[in-house]
PDB file of C-alpha atoms in Angstrom:
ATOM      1  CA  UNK A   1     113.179 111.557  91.252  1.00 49.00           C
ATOM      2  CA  UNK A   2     109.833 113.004  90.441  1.00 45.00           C
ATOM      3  CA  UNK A   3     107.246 112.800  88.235  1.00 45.00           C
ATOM      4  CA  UNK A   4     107.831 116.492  86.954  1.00 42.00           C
ATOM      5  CA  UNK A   5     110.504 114.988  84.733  1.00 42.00           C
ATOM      6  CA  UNK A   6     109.433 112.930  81.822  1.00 41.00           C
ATOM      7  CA  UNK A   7     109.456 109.111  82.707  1.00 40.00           C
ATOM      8  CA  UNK A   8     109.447 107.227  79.447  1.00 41.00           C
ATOM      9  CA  UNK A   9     107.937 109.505  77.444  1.00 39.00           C
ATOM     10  CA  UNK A  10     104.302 109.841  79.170  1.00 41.00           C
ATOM     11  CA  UNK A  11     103.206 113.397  79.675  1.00 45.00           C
ATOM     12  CA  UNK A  12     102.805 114.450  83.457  1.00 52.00           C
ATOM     13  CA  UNK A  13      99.614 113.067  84.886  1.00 56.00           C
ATOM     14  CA  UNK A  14      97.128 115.658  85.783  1.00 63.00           C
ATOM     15  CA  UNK A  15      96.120 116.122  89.624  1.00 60.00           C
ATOM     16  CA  UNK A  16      92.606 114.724  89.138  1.00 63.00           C
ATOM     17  CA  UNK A  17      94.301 111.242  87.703  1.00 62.00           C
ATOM     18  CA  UNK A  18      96.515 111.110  90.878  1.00 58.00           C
ATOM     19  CA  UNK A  19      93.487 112.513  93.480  1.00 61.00           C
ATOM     20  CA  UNK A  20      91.733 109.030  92.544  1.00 59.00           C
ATOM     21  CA  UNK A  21      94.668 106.571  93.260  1.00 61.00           C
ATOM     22  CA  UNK A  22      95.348 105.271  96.883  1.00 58.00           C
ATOM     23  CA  UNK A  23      98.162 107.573  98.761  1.00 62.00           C
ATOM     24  CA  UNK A  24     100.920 107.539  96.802  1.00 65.00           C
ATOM     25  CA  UNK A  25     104.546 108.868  97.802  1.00 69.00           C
ATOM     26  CA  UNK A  26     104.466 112.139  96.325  1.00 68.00           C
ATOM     27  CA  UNK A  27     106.260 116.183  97.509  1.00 73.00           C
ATOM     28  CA  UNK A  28     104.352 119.496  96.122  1.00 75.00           C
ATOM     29  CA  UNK A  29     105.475 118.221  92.333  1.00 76.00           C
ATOM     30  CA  UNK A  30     104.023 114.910  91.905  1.00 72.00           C
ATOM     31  CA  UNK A  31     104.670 111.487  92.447  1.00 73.00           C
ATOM     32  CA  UNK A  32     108.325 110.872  93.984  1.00 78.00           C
ATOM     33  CA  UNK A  33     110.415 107.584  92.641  1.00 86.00           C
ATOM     34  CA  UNK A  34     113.460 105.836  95.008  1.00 85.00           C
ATOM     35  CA  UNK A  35     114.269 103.948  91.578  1.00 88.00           C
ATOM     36  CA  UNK A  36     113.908 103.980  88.138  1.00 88.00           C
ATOM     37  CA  UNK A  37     111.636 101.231  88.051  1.00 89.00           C
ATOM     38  CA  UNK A  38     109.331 102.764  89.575  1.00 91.00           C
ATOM     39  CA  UNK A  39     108.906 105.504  87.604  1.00 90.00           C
ATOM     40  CA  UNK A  40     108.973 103.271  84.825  1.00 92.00           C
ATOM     41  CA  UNK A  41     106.087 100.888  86.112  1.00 93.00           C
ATOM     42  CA  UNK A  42     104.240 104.518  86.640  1.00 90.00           C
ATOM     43  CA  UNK A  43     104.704 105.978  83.138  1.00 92.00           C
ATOM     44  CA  UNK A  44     103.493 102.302  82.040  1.00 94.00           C
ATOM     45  CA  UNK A  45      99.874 102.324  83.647  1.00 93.00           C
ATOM     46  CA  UNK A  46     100.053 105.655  82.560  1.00 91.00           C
ATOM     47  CA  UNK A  47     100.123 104.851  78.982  1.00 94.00           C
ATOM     48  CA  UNK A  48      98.135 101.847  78.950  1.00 95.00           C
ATOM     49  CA  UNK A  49      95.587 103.649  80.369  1.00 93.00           C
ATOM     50  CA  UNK A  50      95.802 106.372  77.762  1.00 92.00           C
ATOM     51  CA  UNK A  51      95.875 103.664  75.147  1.00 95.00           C
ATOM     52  CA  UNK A  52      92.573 102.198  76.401  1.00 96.00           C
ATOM     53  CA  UNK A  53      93.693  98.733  77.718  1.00 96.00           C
ATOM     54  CA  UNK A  54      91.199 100.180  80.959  1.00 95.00           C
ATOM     55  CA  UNK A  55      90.448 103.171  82.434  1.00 93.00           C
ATOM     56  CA  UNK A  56      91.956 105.188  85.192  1.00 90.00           C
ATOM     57  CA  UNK A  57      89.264 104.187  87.446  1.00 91.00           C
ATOM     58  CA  UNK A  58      89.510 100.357  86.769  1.00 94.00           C
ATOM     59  CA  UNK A  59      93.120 101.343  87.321  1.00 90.00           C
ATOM     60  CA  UNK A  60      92.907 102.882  90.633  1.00 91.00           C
ATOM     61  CA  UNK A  61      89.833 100.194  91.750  1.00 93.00           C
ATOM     62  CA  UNK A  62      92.678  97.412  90.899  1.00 95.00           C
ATOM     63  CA  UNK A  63      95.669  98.730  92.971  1.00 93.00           C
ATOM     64  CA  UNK A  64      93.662  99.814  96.064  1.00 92.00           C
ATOM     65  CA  UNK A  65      92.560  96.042  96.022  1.00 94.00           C
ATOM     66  CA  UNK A  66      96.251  94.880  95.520  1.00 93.00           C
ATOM     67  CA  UNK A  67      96.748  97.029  98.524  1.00 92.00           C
ATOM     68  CA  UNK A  68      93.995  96.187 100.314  1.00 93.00           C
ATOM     69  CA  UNK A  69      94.876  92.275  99.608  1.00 94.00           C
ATOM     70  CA  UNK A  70      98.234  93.340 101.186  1.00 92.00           C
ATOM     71  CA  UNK A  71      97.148  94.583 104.594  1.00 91.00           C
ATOM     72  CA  UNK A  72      94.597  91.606 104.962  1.00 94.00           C
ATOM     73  CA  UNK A  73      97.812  89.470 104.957  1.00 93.00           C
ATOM     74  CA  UNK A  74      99.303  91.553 107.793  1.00 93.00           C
ATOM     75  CA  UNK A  75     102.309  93.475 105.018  1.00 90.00           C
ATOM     76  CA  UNK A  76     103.420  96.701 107.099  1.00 84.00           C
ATOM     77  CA  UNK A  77     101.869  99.783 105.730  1.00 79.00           C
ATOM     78  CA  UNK A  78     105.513 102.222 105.729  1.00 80.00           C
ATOM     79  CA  UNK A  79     104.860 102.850 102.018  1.00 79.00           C
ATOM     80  CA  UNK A  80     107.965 100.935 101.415  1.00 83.00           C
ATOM     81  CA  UNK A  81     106.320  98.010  99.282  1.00 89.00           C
ATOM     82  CA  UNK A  82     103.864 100.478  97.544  1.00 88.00           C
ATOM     83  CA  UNK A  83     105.454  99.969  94.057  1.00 90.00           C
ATOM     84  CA  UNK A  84     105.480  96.390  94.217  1.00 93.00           C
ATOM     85  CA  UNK A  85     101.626  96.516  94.733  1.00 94.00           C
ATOM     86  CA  UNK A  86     101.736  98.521  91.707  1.00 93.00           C
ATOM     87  CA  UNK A  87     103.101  96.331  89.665  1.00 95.00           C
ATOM     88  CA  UNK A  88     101.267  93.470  91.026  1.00 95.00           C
ATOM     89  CA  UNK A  89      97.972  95.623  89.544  1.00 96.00           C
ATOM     90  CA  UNK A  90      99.576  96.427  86.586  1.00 96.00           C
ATOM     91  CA  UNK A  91      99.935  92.557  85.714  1.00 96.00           C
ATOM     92  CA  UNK A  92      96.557  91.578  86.808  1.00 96.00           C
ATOM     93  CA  UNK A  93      95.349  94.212  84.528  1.00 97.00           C
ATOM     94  CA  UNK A  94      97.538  93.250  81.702  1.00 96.00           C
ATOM     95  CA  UNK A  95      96.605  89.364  81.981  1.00 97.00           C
ATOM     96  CA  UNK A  96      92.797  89.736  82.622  1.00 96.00           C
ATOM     97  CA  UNK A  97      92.900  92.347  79.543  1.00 96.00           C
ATOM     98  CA  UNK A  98      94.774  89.968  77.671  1.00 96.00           C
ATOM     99  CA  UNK A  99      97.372  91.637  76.584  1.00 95.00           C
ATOM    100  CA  UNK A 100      99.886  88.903  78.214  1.00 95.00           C
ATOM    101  CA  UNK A 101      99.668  85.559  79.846  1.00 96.00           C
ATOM    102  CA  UNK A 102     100.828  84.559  83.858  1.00 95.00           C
ATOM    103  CA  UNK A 103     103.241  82.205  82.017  1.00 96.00           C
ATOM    104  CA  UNK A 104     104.707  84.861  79.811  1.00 94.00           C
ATOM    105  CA  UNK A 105     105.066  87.328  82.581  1.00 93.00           C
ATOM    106  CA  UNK A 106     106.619  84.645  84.743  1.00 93.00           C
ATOM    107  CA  UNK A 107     109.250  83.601  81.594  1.00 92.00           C
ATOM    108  CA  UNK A 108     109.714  87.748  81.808  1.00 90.00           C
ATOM    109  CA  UNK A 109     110.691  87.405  85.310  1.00 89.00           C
ATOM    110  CA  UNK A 110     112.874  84.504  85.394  1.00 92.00           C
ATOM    111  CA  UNK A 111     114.863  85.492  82.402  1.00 92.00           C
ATOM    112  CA  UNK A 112     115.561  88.979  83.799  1.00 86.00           C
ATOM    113  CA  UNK A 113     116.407  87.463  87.142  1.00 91.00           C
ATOM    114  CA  UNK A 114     118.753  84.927  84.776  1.00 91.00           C
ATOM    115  CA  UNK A 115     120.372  87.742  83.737  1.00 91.00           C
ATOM    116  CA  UNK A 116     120.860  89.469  87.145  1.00 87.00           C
ATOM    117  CA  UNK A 117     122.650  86.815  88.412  1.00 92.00           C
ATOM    118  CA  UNK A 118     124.855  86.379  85.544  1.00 90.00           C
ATOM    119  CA  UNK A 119     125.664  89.710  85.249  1.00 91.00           C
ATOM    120  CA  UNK A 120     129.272  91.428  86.663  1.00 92.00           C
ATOM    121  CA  UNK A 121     128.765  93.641  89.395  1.00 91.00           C
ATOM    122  CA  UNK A 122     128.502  97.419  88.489  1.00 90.00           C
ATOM    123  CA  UNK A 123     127.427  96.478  85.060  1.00 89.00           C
ATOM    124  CA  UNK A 124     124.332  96.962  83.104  1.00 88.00           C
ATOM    125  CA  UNK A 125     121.789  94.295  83.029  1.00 85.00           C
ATOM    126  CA  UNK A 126     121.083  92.831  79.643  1.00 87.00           C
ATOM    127  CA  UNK A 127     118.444  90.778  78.405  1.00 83.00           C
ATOM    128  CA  UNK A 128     118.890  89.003  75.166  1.00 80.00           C
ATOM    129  CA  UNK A 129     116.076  88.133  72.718  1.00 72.00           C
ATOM    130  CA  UNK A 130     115.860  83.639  72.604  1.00 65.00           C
ATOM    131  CA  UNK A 131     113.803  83.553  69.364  1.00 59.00           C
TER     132      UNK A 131
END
């Protein structure tokens, strides 16, 4: 999956955006996804960006020191994790912008992870609203 198709409705991000990011898995078209998740966590920093929550290069500046963080405690460097550092950005950005708490991220987690594990196999995962 690349980035040449539309990932949540953000418009494809322009060579000079992706020039300023740390290496990212990517083929002659753009950014390449294994999962859907990724491309979703992509199209998000994407759009937050374009909203103005920060700017590409407070963006950038934020995952190369997620990544950075990530060799200094020894993580391989196979690209495999990449994503995951991504997201790990994308939250510290979120929280220190304020546009979400730790707690309410965490309460994100756990519920989705709640409804992983009480979810048949080979069926969609569902997350229901509690308020």
């Amino acid at each position: 999956m690349t980035a040449g198709a539309e990932w949540g409705g953000a418009a494809r991000v322009d060579a000079e955006r992706l020039a300023a990011l740390p290496p990212l898995p990517a083929d002659e078209e753009g950014p390449v996804f294994e999962a859907p998740w990724q491309a979703q966590a992509f199209a998000l920093a994407v759009k937050l960006s374009e909203e103005g929550h920060f700017t590409w290069k407070e963006w950038a500046g934020t995952l190369a020191d997620e990544l950075a963080a990530a060799e200094a405690r020894g993580e391989p460097d196979d690209g495999s994790r990449y994503y995951h550092h991504w997201v790990a950005a994308l939250e510290r950005l979120v929280v220190d912008r304020r546009l979400s708490t730790s707690a309410a991220l965490d309460d994100c987690k756990e519920a989705w992870a709640d409804a992983y594990r009480h979810t048949p196999h080979g069926q969609p995962v569902e997350l229901r609203r509690t308020d």
